[in-house]
Amino acid sequence: MDSANLQIIIDLKNFLMQISSKKHLWSRSVISGNVFTRNRCLPFQTLVLLILNLPKRSLNIEINSFFAHIQQKSCSKAAFCRQRSKLKPYFFKLWNNVLIKSFYHHYGDRVKRWKGFILVAFDGCVISLPNTKKLATAYGRTSNQSGQHGVASHSSVMYDVLNKLVLDGRLYPYLTVESSVVIKHLKQAPANSLLTFDRGYPRYWLFYLLSEQLQYKFVMRASSHFNNVVKTFLHSSEQDCIKPFYPDGKAIKHLQTLGISIDKQTALYLRMVKVPLKTGKTEVLITNLYSDQCFSIQDLGEVYALRWGIETCFGILKNQLQIEAFSGTRRLCVEQDYFANLLVYNLQSIIEKQSEQTVVEVSKNRKHNYQINKNLSWAVLKNRMVDLFLKEKPQQILLELQALFEQYLEPVRPNRTYPRNRKSIHQNGKYKTLTNYKRVI
């Protein structure tokens, strides 16, 4: 067992037990200051743990199973729905912030970095929501190639790709532009982060904001038709160069809304490199890492390739953790479940780190490298995750989880690629699975 993980669990447990005494946090977590004061079967801590246990089956079954596990008298589905109405979804976001802060503090020098940077990726995906009028009003509708209309939201995530942690996640209306939410994410970005973005993000105003105002280093992939500077570079013989970028009217106006005044002559000098892909195509990366001696073209290509970890994260959240299987149809329920899923993802990730050395030893004597079977780890976490916060000695639960994780290993088969299906496969049903993994929760 990792002592750092024990400290993280203790920090999370203390936050859960003490939040009601911290007025500034309590007011952001509940609908009013006088809730959860009466002695009911679902006090604050029990309610939070029931939602954290990810009730994705019938609510009656999940509630009865939960109370049977903790050996307490059960409550009705109606009582659970009444109590959860008093809890703001933001509580789970606050709780996840505690986990992230605790991880970087207790892991210290063992936090994985790339050339001294914490490698952070940004991306978004579509989350299918229950088909109700209120959710449609709040988030919007989408349609697929068959003309079917469903309610959907845009989930934007900031992700530590080397340490496999969701640093921040947010739900927005379906038509939200990805780049417009970056600033809000950055409030949770670790110090000395290197930010990576795909082709949906490049904007002059974002370049300027990150480089000149916030002092972040970044690597962004640009589409071949992003602007004339990129088009000219792509068709030239240059492989690595620094060129000036100038704002258009939209960029100037957007920066003005942020309190930043520039004009059309405000040049921003950025580095562009060409990275050849196995498909024969060439990708263009834009960065403010200027030194070609410290950061070669190969280095920048490696950084952008590592960004794929956030795509894997979305696949796990959707296909294995079943983030779209909500325990209610109200906006409150959807957002509670969403943030609870992200927290559970991070809990699984830190517990998995306990088994890293064992996995290395197992891989030495086998044809392929091995890894923890994440899909089965969700089933292992069910109920036992609750015990981490209820038992007096969480170290025993951590050891039990580590042993169970190590029972379920799967090979990592290298150089596997699959053609990307560009057609929308959007379905309105909540139990959509696009991989060969079967549901375990």
PDB file of C-alpha atoms in Angstrom, residues 17-258:
ATOM      1  CA  MET A  17     -16.635  15.119   8.060  1.00  0.00           C
ATOM      2  CA  GLN A  18     -15.685  18.760   8.621  1.00  0.00           C
ATOM      3  CA  ILE A  19     -17.302  20.623   5.725  1.00  0.00           C
ATOM      4  CA  SER A  20     -20.462  21.475   7.682  1.00  0.00           C
ATOM      5  CA  SER A  21     -18.340  23.529  10.092  1.00  0.00           C
ATOM      6  CA  LYS A  22     -16.749  25.563   7.285  1.00  0.00           C
ATOM      7  CA  LYS A  23     -19.426  28.087   6.363  1.00  0.00           C
ATOM      8  CA  HIS A  24     -17.851  29.300   3.096  1.00  0.00           C
ATOM      9  CA  LEU A  25     -17.657  25.721   1.761  1.00  0.00           C
ATOM     10  CA  TRP A  26     -20.914  24.521   3.294  1.00  0.00           C
ATOM     11  CA  SER A  27     -22.897  27.308   1.609  1.00  0.00           C
ATOM     12  CA  ARG A  28     -21.483  26.228  -1.776  1.00  0.00           C
ATOM     13  CA  SER A  29     -22.382  22.578  -1.141  1.00  0.00           C
ATOM     14  CA  VAL A  30     -25.999  22.709   0.090  1.00  0.00           C
ATOM     15  CA  ILE A  31     -29.104  24.696  -0.802  1.00  0.00           C
ATOM     16  CA  SER A  32     -29.314  26.407   2.627  1.00  0.00           C
ATOM     17  CA  GLY A  33     -27.382  26.470   5.878  1.00  0.00           C
ATOM     18  CA  ASN A  34     -30.007  24.693   7.983  1.00  0.00           C
ATOM     19  CA  VAL A  35     -30.357  21.474   5.969  1.00  0.00           C
ATOM     20  CA  PHE A  36     -29.070  18.081   7.171  1.00  0.00           C
ATOM     21  CA  THR A  37     -29.558  19.127  10.801  1.00  0.00           C
ATOM     22  CA  ARG A  38     -32.250  16.589  11.741  1.00  0.00           C
ATOM     23  CA  ASN A  39     -31.426  12.975  12.512  1.00  0.00           C
ATOM     24  CA  ARG A  40     -32.625  11.126   9.429  1.00  0.00           C
ATOM     25  CA  CYS A  41     -31.725   7.838   7.757  1.00  0.00           C
ATOM     26  CA  LEU A  42     -29.882   9.809   5.076  1.00  0.00           C
ATOM     27  CA  PRO A  43     -27.612  12.345   6.791  1.00  0.00           C
ATOM     28  CA  PHE A  44     -25.172  14.357   4.693  1.00  0.00           C
ATOM     29  CA  GLN A  45     -22.241  11.910   4.762  1.00  0.00           C
ATOM     30  CA  THR A  46     -24.421   8.876   3.987  1.00  0.00           C
ATOM     31  CA  LEU A  47     -26.146  10.660   1.108  1.00  0.00           C
ATOM     32  CA  VAL A  48     -22.836  11.706  -0.417  1.00  0.00           C
ATOM     33  CA  LEU A  49     -21.434   8.165  -0.212  1.00  0.00           C
ATOM     34  CA  LEU A  50     -24.586   6.691  -1.757  1.00  0.00           C
ATOM     35  CA  ILE A  51     -24.192   8.983  -4.783  1.00  0.00           C
ATOM     36  CA  LEU A  52     -20.434   8.295  -4.882  1.00  0.00           C
ATOM     37  CA  ASN A  53     -21.261   4.574  -5.059  1.00  0.00           C
ATOM     38  CA  LEU A  54     -22.632   5.317  -8.550  1.00  0.00           C
ATOM     39  CA  PRO A  55     -26.231   4.040  -8.501  1.00  0.00           C
ATOM     40  CA  LYS A  56     -26.708   3.074 -12.142  1.00  0.00           C
ATOM     41  CA  ARG A  57     -29.233   0.263 -11.783  1.00  0.00           C
ATOM     42  CA  SER A  58     -32.779   0.540 -10.413  1.00  0.00           C
ATOM     43  CA  LEU A  59     -32.704   3.058  -7.562  1.00  0.00           C
ATOM     44  CA  ASN A  60     -34.586   0.719  -5.213  1.00  0.00           C
ATOM     45  CA  ILE A  61     -32.022  -2.021  -5.809  1.00  0.00           C
ATOM     46  CA  GLU A  62     -29.071   0.351  -5.420  1.00  0.00           C
ATOM     47  CA  ILE A  63     -30.420   1.909  -2.219  1.00  0.00           C
ATOM     48  CA  ASN A  64     -31.213  -1.444  -0.593  1.00  0.00           C
ATOM     49  CA  SER A  65     -27.826  -2.856  -1.643  1.00  0.00           C
ATOM     50  CA  PHE A  66     -25.997   0.183  -0.257  1.00  0.00           C
ATOM     51  CA  PHE A  67     -27.683   0.098   3.151  1.00  0.00           C
ATOM     52  CA  ALA A  68     -27.275  -3.680   3.383  1.00  0.00           C
ATOM     53  CA  HIS A  69     -23.546  -3.207   2.818  1.00  0.00           C
ATOM     54  CA  ILE A  70     -23.146  -0.538   5.505  1.00  0.00           C
ATOM     55  CA  GLN A  71     -25.515  -2.531   7.783  1.00  0.00           C
ATOM     56  CA  GLN A  72     -28.020   0.229   8.399  1.00  0.00           C
ATOM     57  CA  LYS A  73     -31.765   0.527   7.980  1.00  0.00           C
ATOM     58  CA  SER A  74     -32.665   1.362   4.393  1.00  0.00           C
ATOM     59  CA  CYS A  75     -34.703   4.325   3.176  1.00  0.00           C
ATOM     60  CA  SER A  76     -37.222   4.729   0.384  1.00  0.00           C
ATOM     61  CA  LYS A  77     -36.468   5.993  -3.093  1.00  0.00           C
ATOM     62  CA  ALA A  78     -38.643   9.040  -2.383  1.00  0.00           C
ATOM     63  CA  ALA A  79     -36.603   9.857   0.733  1.00  0.00           C
ATOM     64  CA  PHE A  80     -33.376   9.637  -1.259  1.00  0.00           C
ATOM     65  CA  CYS A  81     -34.758  11.963  -3.946  1.00  0.00           C
ATOM     66  CA  ARG A  82     -35.860  14.490  -1.312  1.00  0.00           C
ATOM     67  CA  GLN A  83     -32.490  14.462   0.446  1.00  0.00           C
ATOM     68  CA  ARG A  84     -30.410  14.728  -2.716  1.00  0.00           C
ATOM     69  CA  SER A  85     -32.383  17.857  -3.651  1.00  0.00           C
ATOM     70  CA  LYS A  86     -30.619  19.596  -0.755  1.00  0.00           C
ATOM     71  CA  LEU A  87     -27.136  18.785  -2.065  1.00  0.00           C
ATOM     72  CA  LYS A  88     -25.524  20.980  -4.703  1.00  0.00           C
ATOM     73  CA  PRO A  89     -23.534  19.126  -7.395  1.00  0.00           C
ATOM     74  CA  TYR A  90     -20.683  21.555  -6.690  1.00  0.00           C
ATOM     75  CA  PHE A  91     -19.850  19.591  -3.537  1.00  0.00           C
ATOM     76  CA  PHE A  92     -18.341  16.762  -5.621  1.00  0.00           C
ATOM     77  CA  LYS A  93     -16.289  19.291  -7.547  1.00  0.00           C
ATOM     78  CA  LEU A  94     -14.930  20.682  -4.267  1.00  0.00           C
ATOM     79  CA  TRP A  95     -14.206  17.164  -3.042  1.00  0.00           C
ATOM     80  CA  ASN A  96     -12.340  16.347  -6.241  1.00  0.00           C
ATOM     81  CA  ASN A  97     -10.265  19.516  -5.792  1.00  0.00           C
ATOM     82  CA  VAL A  98      -9.224  18.185  -2.389  1.00  0.00           C
ATOM     83  CA  LEU A  99      -8.091  14.920  -4.004  1.00  0.00           C
ATOM     84  CA  ILE A 100      -6.064  16.720  -6.688  1.00  0.00           C
ATOM     85  CA  LYS A 101      -4.372  19.085  -4.236  1.00  0.00           C
ATOM     86  CA  SER A 102      -3.633  16.217  -1.861  1.00  0.00           C
ATOM     87  CA  PHE A 103      -2.194  14.069  -4.678  1.00  0.00           C
ATOM     88  CA  TYR A 104       0.366  16.652  -5.811  1.00  0.00           C
ATOM     89  CA  HIS A 105       1.311  17.399  -2.195  1.00  0.00           C
ATOM     90  CA  HIS A 106       1.744  13.835  -0.909  1.00  0.00           C
ATOM     91  CA  TYR A 107       3.253  12.324  -4.065  1.00  0.00           C
ATOM     92  CA  GLY A 108       5.814  15.134  -4.287  1.00  0.00           C
ATOM     93  CA  ASP A 109       8.783  14.092  -6.432  1.00  0.00           C
ATOM     94  CA  ARG A 110       6.910  10.989  -7.624  1.00  0.00           C
ATOM     95  CA  VAL A 111       4.455  13.084  -9.629  1.00  0.00           C
ATOM     96  CA  LYS A 112       5.144  12.186 -13.256  1.00  0.00           C
ATOM     97  CA  ARG A 113       6.385  15.075 -15.399  1.00  0.00           C
ATOM     98  CA  TRP A 114       7.665  15.678 -18.907  1.00  0.00           C
ATOM     99  CA  LYS A 115      10.920  17.654 -18.803  1.00  0.00           C
ATOM    100  CA  GLY A 116       9.798  19.231 -15.545  1.00  0.00           C
ATOM    101  CA  PHE A 117       6.284  20.057 -16.770  1.00  0.00           C
ATOM    102  CA  ILE A 118       3.000  18.565 -15.629  1.00  0.00           C
ATOM    103  CA  LEU A 119       1.480  17.603 -18.960  1.00  0.00           C
ATOM    104  CA  VAL A 120      -2.109  18.857 -19.135  1.00  0.00           C
ATOM    105  CA  ALA A 121      -4.565  18.186 -21.975  1.00  0.00           C
ATOM    106  CA  PHE A 122      -7.860  19.884 -22.798  1.00  0.00           C
ATOM    107  CA  ASP A 123     -10.704  18.349 -24.734  1.00  0.00           C
ATOM    108  CA  GLY A 124     -14.459  17.986 -24.868  1.00  0.00           C
ATOM    109  CA  CYS A 125     -17.033  15.376 -25.765  1.00  0.00           C
ATOM    110  CA  VAL A 126     -20.784  15.077 -26.142  1.00  0.00           C
ATOM    111  CA  ILE A 127     -22.703  13.588 -23.212  1.00  0.00           C
ATOM    112  CA  SER A 128     -26.164  12.166 -23.929  1.00  0.00           C
ATOM    113  CA  LEU A 129     -28.744  13.258 -21.366  1.00  0.00           C
ATOM    114  CA  PRO A 130     -32.242  12.043 -20.445  1.00  0.00           C
ATOM    115  CA  ASN A 131     -34.761  13.319 -22.958  1.00  0.00           C
ATOM    116  CA  THR A 132     -36.678  15.894 -20.906  1.00  0.00           C
ATOM    117  CA  LYS A 133     -37.871  19.397 -21.770  1.00  0.00           C
ATOM    118  CA  LYS A 134     -36.044  20.997 -18.845  1.00  0.00           C
ATOM    119  CA  LEU A 135     -32.715  19.415 -19.773  1.00  0.00           C
ATOM    120  CA  ALA A 136     -33.282  20.334 -23.420  1.00  0.00           C
ATOM    121  CA  THR A 137     -33.829  23.953 -22.376  1.00  0.00           C
ATOM    122  CA  ALA A 138     -30.712  23.960 -20.220  1.00  0.00           C
ATOM    123  CA  TYR A 139     -28.316  22.128 -22.553  1.00  0.00           C
ATOM    124  CA  GLY A 140     -29.847  21.894 -26.024  1.00  0.00           C
ATOM    125  CA  ARG A 141     -30.592  19.148 -28.513  1.00  0.00           C
ATOM    126  CA  THR A 142     -28.583  17.344 -31.150  1.00  0.00           C
ATOM    127  CA  SER A 143     -29.566  15.088 -34.019  1.00  0.00           C
ATOM    128  CA  ASN A 144     -27.959  12.165 -35.805  1.00  0.00           C
ATOM    129  CA  GLN A 145     -27.897  11.131 -39.454  1.00  0.00           C
ATOM    130  CA  SER A 146     -31.279   9.418 -39.054  1.00  0.00           C
ATOM    131  CA  GLY A 147     -32.915  12.659 -37.986  1.00  0.00           C
ATOM    132  CA  GLN A 148     -33.431  11.534 -34.396  1.00  0.00           C
ATOM    133  CA  HIS A 149     -33.248  14.332 -31.840  1.00  0.00           C
ATOM    134  CA  GLY A 150     -31.776  13.849 -28.384  1.00  0.00           C
ATOM    135  CA  VAL A 151     -30.768  16.018 -25.462  1.00  0.00           C
ATOM    136  CA  ALA A 152     -27.019  16.424 -25.090  1.00  0.00           C
ATOM    137  CA  SER A 153     -24.446  18.530 -23.290  1.00  0.00           C
ATOM    138  CA  HIS A 154     -20.836  19.427 -23.935  1.00  0.00           C
ATOM    139  CA  SER A 155     -18.448  17.992 -21.357  1.00  0.00           C
ATOM    140  CA  SER A 156     -15.152  19.890 -21.160  1.00  0.00           C
ATOM    141  CA  VAL A 157     -12.249  18.334 -19.266  1.00  0.00           C
ATOM    142  CA  MET A 158      -8.748  19.338 -18.183  1.00  0.00           C
ATOM    143  CA  TYR A 159      -6.645  16.184 -17.697  1.00  0.00           C
ATOM    144  CA  ASP A 160      -3.190  15.292 -16.358  1.00  0.00           C
ATOM    145  CA  VAL A 161      -2.211  12.747 -19.003  1.00  0.00           C
ATOM    146  CA  LEU A 162       0.840  11.274 -17.247  1.00  0.00           C
ATOM    147  CA  ASN A 163      -0.730  10.910 -13.807  1.00  0.00           C
ATOM    148  CA  LYS A 164      -4.156  10.035 -15.277  1.00  0.00           C
ATOM    149  CA  LEU A 165      -6.224  12.465 -13.234  1.00  0.00           C
ATOM    150  CA  VAL A 166      -9.211  14.604 -14.212  1.00  0.00           C
ATOM    151  CA  LEU A 167      -8.133  18.001 -12.870  1.00  0.00           C
ATOM    152  CA  ASP A 168     -11.383  19.733 -13.760  1.00  0.00           C
ATOM    153  CA  GLY A 169     -14.575  18.842 -15.580  1.00  0.00           C
ATOM    154  CA  ARG A 170     -17.564  20.970 -16.527  1.00  0.00           C
ATOM    155  CA  LEU A 171     -20.909  20.554 -18.290  1.00  0.00           C
ATOM    156  CA  TYR A 172     -21.978  23.187 -20.822  1.00  0.00           C
ATOM    157  CA  PRO A 173     -24.727  23.581 -23.392  1.00  0.00           C
ATOM    158  CA  TYR A 174     -24.242  21.373 -26.428  1.00  0.00           C
ATOM    159  CA  LEU A 175     -23.249  24.203 -28.800  1.00  0.00           C
ATOM    160  CA  THR A 176     -20.557  25.648 -26.512  1.00  0.00           C
ATOM    161  CA  VAL A 177     -17.262  26.369 -28.310  1.00  0.00           C
ATOM    162  CA  GLU A 178     -14.422  24.357 -26.755  1.00  0.00           C
ATOM    163  CA  SER A 179     -11.891  27.169 -26.591  1.00  0.00           C
ATOM    164  CA  SER A 180     -14.302  29.478 -24.733  1.00  0.00           C
ATOM    165  CA  VAL A 181     -14.154  27.428 -21.506  1.00  0.00           C
ATOM    166  CA  VAL A 182     -10.375  27.082 -21.192  1.00  0.00           C
ATOM    167  CA  ILE A 183     -10.019  30.082 -18.867  1.00  0.00           C
ATOM    168  CA  LYS A 184     -12.379  28.603 -16.279  1.00  0.00           C
ATOM    169  CA  HIS A 185     -10.446  25.319 -16.285  1.00  0.00           C
ATOM    170  CA  LEU A 186      -7.141  27.078 -15.711  1.00  0.00           C
ATOM    171  CA  LYS A 187      -8.151  28.022 -12.172  1.00  0.00           C
ATOM    172  CA  GLN A 188      -7.433  24.382 -11.284  1.00  0.00           C
ATOM    173  CA  ALA A 189      -4.270  23.969 -13.389  1.00  0.00           C
ATOM    174  CA  PRO A 190      -1.173  22.875 -11.404  1.00  0.00           C
ATOM    175  CA  ALA A 191       1.886  25.093 -11.272  1.00  0.00           C
ATOM    176  CA  ASN A 192       4.366  24.592 -14.123  1.00  0.00           C
ATOM    177  CA  SER A 193       1.838  23.000 -16.465  1.00  0.00           C
ATOM    178  CA  LEU A 194       2.430  22.457 -20.175  1.00  0.00           C
ATOM    179  CA  LEU A 195      -0.959  22.768 -21.890  1.00  0.00           C
ATOM    180  CA  THR A 196      -1.835  20.692 -24.959  1.00  0.00           C
ATOM    181  CA  PHE A 197      -4.776  21.245 -27.309  1.00  0.00           C
ATOM    182  CA  ASP A 198      -6.167  19.632 -30.437  1.00  0.00           C
ATOM    183  CA  ARG A 199      -7.304  21.320 -33.661  1.00  0.00           C
ATOM    184  CA  GLY A 200     -10.529  22.711 -32.195  1.00  0.00           C
ATOM    185  CA  TYR A 201      -8.768  25.178 -29.893  1.00  0.00           C
ATOM    186  CA  PRO A 202      -6.293  27.440 -31.768  1.00  0.00           C
ATOM    187  CA  ARG A 203      -7.373  31.093 -31.618  1.00  0.00           C
ATOM    188  CA  TYR A 204      -5.246  34.225 -31.610  1.00  0.00           C
ATOM    189  CA  TRP A 205      -6.944  35.464 -28.433  1.00  0.00           C
ATOM    190  CA  LEU A 206      -6.119  32.169 -26.675  1.00  0.00           C
ATOM    191  CA  PHE A 207      -2.489  32.314 -27.873  1.00  0.00           C
ATOM    192  CA  TYR A 208      -2.224  35.862 -26.545  1.00  0.00           C
ATOM    193  CA  LEU A 209      -3.946  35.128 -23.251  1.00  0.00           C
ATOM    194  CA  LEU A 210      -1.801  32.083 -22.457  1.00  0.00           C
ATOM    195  CA  SER A 211       1.515  33.572 -23.590  1.00  0.00           C
ATOM    196  CA  GLU A 212       1.288  37.235 -22.624  1.00  0.00           C
ATOM    197  CA  GLN A 213      -1.182  37.364 -19.747  1.00  0.00           C
ATOM    198  CA  LEU A 214      -1.146  34.026 -17.923  1.00  0.00           C
ATOM    199  CA  GLN A 215       2.415  32.929 -18.759  1.00  0.00           C
ATOM    200  CA  TYR A 216       1.538  29.323 -19.649  1.00  0.00           C
ATOM    201  CA  LYS A 217       3.489  27.172 -22.078  1.00  0.00           C
ATOM    202  CA  PHE A 218       1.381  25.370 -24.655  1.00  0.00           C
ATOM    203  CA  VAL A 219       1.409  23.068 -27.679  1.00  0.00           C
ATOM    204  CA  MET A 220      -1.565  23.229 -30.059  1.00  0.00           C
ATOM    205  CA  ARG A 221      -2.232  21.351 -33.230  1.00  0.00           C
ATOM    206  CA  ALA A 222      -3.525  23.603 -35.995  1.00  0.00           C
ATOM    207  CA  SER A 223      -5.719  22.497 -38.871  1.00  0.00           C
ATOM    208  CA  SER A 224      -4.212  22.904 -42.329  1.00  0.00           C
ATOM    209  CA  HIS A 225      -6.595  25.781 -43.087  1.00  0.00           C
ATOM    210  CA  PHE A 226      -6.346  27.577 -39.725  1.00  0.00           C
ATOM    211  CA  ASN A 227      -4.991  30.795 -41.260  1.00  0.00           C
ATOM    212  CA  ASN A 228      -2.691  31.997 -44.032  1.00  0.00           C
ATOM    213  CA  VAL A 229       0.408  31.766 -41.825  1.00  0.00           C
ATOM    214  CA  VAL A 230      -0.196  28.050 -41.283  1.00  0.00           C
ATOM    215  CA  LYS A 231      -1.137  27.455 -44.932  1.00  0.00           C
ATOM    216  CA  THR A 232       2.065  29.125 -46.154  1.00  0.00           C
ATOM    217  CA  PHE A 233       4.198  27.212 -43.666  1.00  0.00           C
ATOM    218  CA  LEU A 234       2.591  23.884 -44.561  1.00  0.00           C
ATOM    219  CA  HIS A 235       3.379  24.338 -48.249  1.00  0.00           C
ATOM    220  CA  SER A 236       6.920  25.603 -47.651  1.00  0.00           C
ATOM    221  CA  SER A 237      10.131  23.616 -47.224  1.00  0.00           C
ATOM    222  CA  GLU A 238      10.574  24.890 -43.649  1.00  0.00           C
ATOM    223  CA  GLN A 239      10.240  22.354 -40.857  1.00  0.00           C
ATOM    224  CA  ASP A 240      10.694  24.583 -37.832  1.00  0.00           C
ATOM    225  CA  CYS A 241      10.260  28.366 -37.727  1.00  0.00           C
ATOM    226  CA  ILE A 242       9.022  31.332 -35.694  1.00  0.00           C
ATOM    227  CA  LYS A 243       6.419  33.530 -37.386  1.00  0.00           C
ATOM    228  CA  PRO A 244       4.305  36.543 -36.371  1.00  0.00           C
ATOM    229  CA  PHE A 245       0.565  36.105 -35.851  1.00  0.00           C
ATOM    230  CA  TYR A 246      -1.785  39.088 -36.031  1.00  0.00           C
ATOM    231  CA  PRO A 247      -5.312  39.409 -34.590  1.00  0.00           C
ATOM    232  CA  ASP A 248      -8.488  39.798 -36.591  1.00  0.00           C
ATOM    233  CA  GLY A 249     -11.498  41.812 -35.456  1.00  0.00           C
ATOM    234  CA  LYS A 250     -13.074  38.905 -33.569  1.00  0.00           C
ATOM    235  CA  ALA A 251      -9.898  38.292 -31.556  1.00  0.00           C
ATOM    236  CA  ILE A 252      -9.618  41.984 -30.653  1.00  0.00           C
ATOM    237  CA  LYS A 253     -13.243  42.094 -29.481  1.00  0.00           C
ATOM    238  CA  HIS A 254     -12.910  38.868 -27.505  1.00  0.00           C
ATOM    239  CA  LEU A 255      -9.825  40.134 -25.679  1.00  0.00           C
ATOM    240  CA  GLN A 256     -11.649  43.398 -24.959  1.00  0.00           C
ATOM    241  CA  THR A 257     -14.352  41.427 -23.144  1.00  0.00           C
ATOM    242  CA  LEU A 258     -11.538  40.051 -20.961  1.00  0.00           C
TER     243      LEU A 258
END
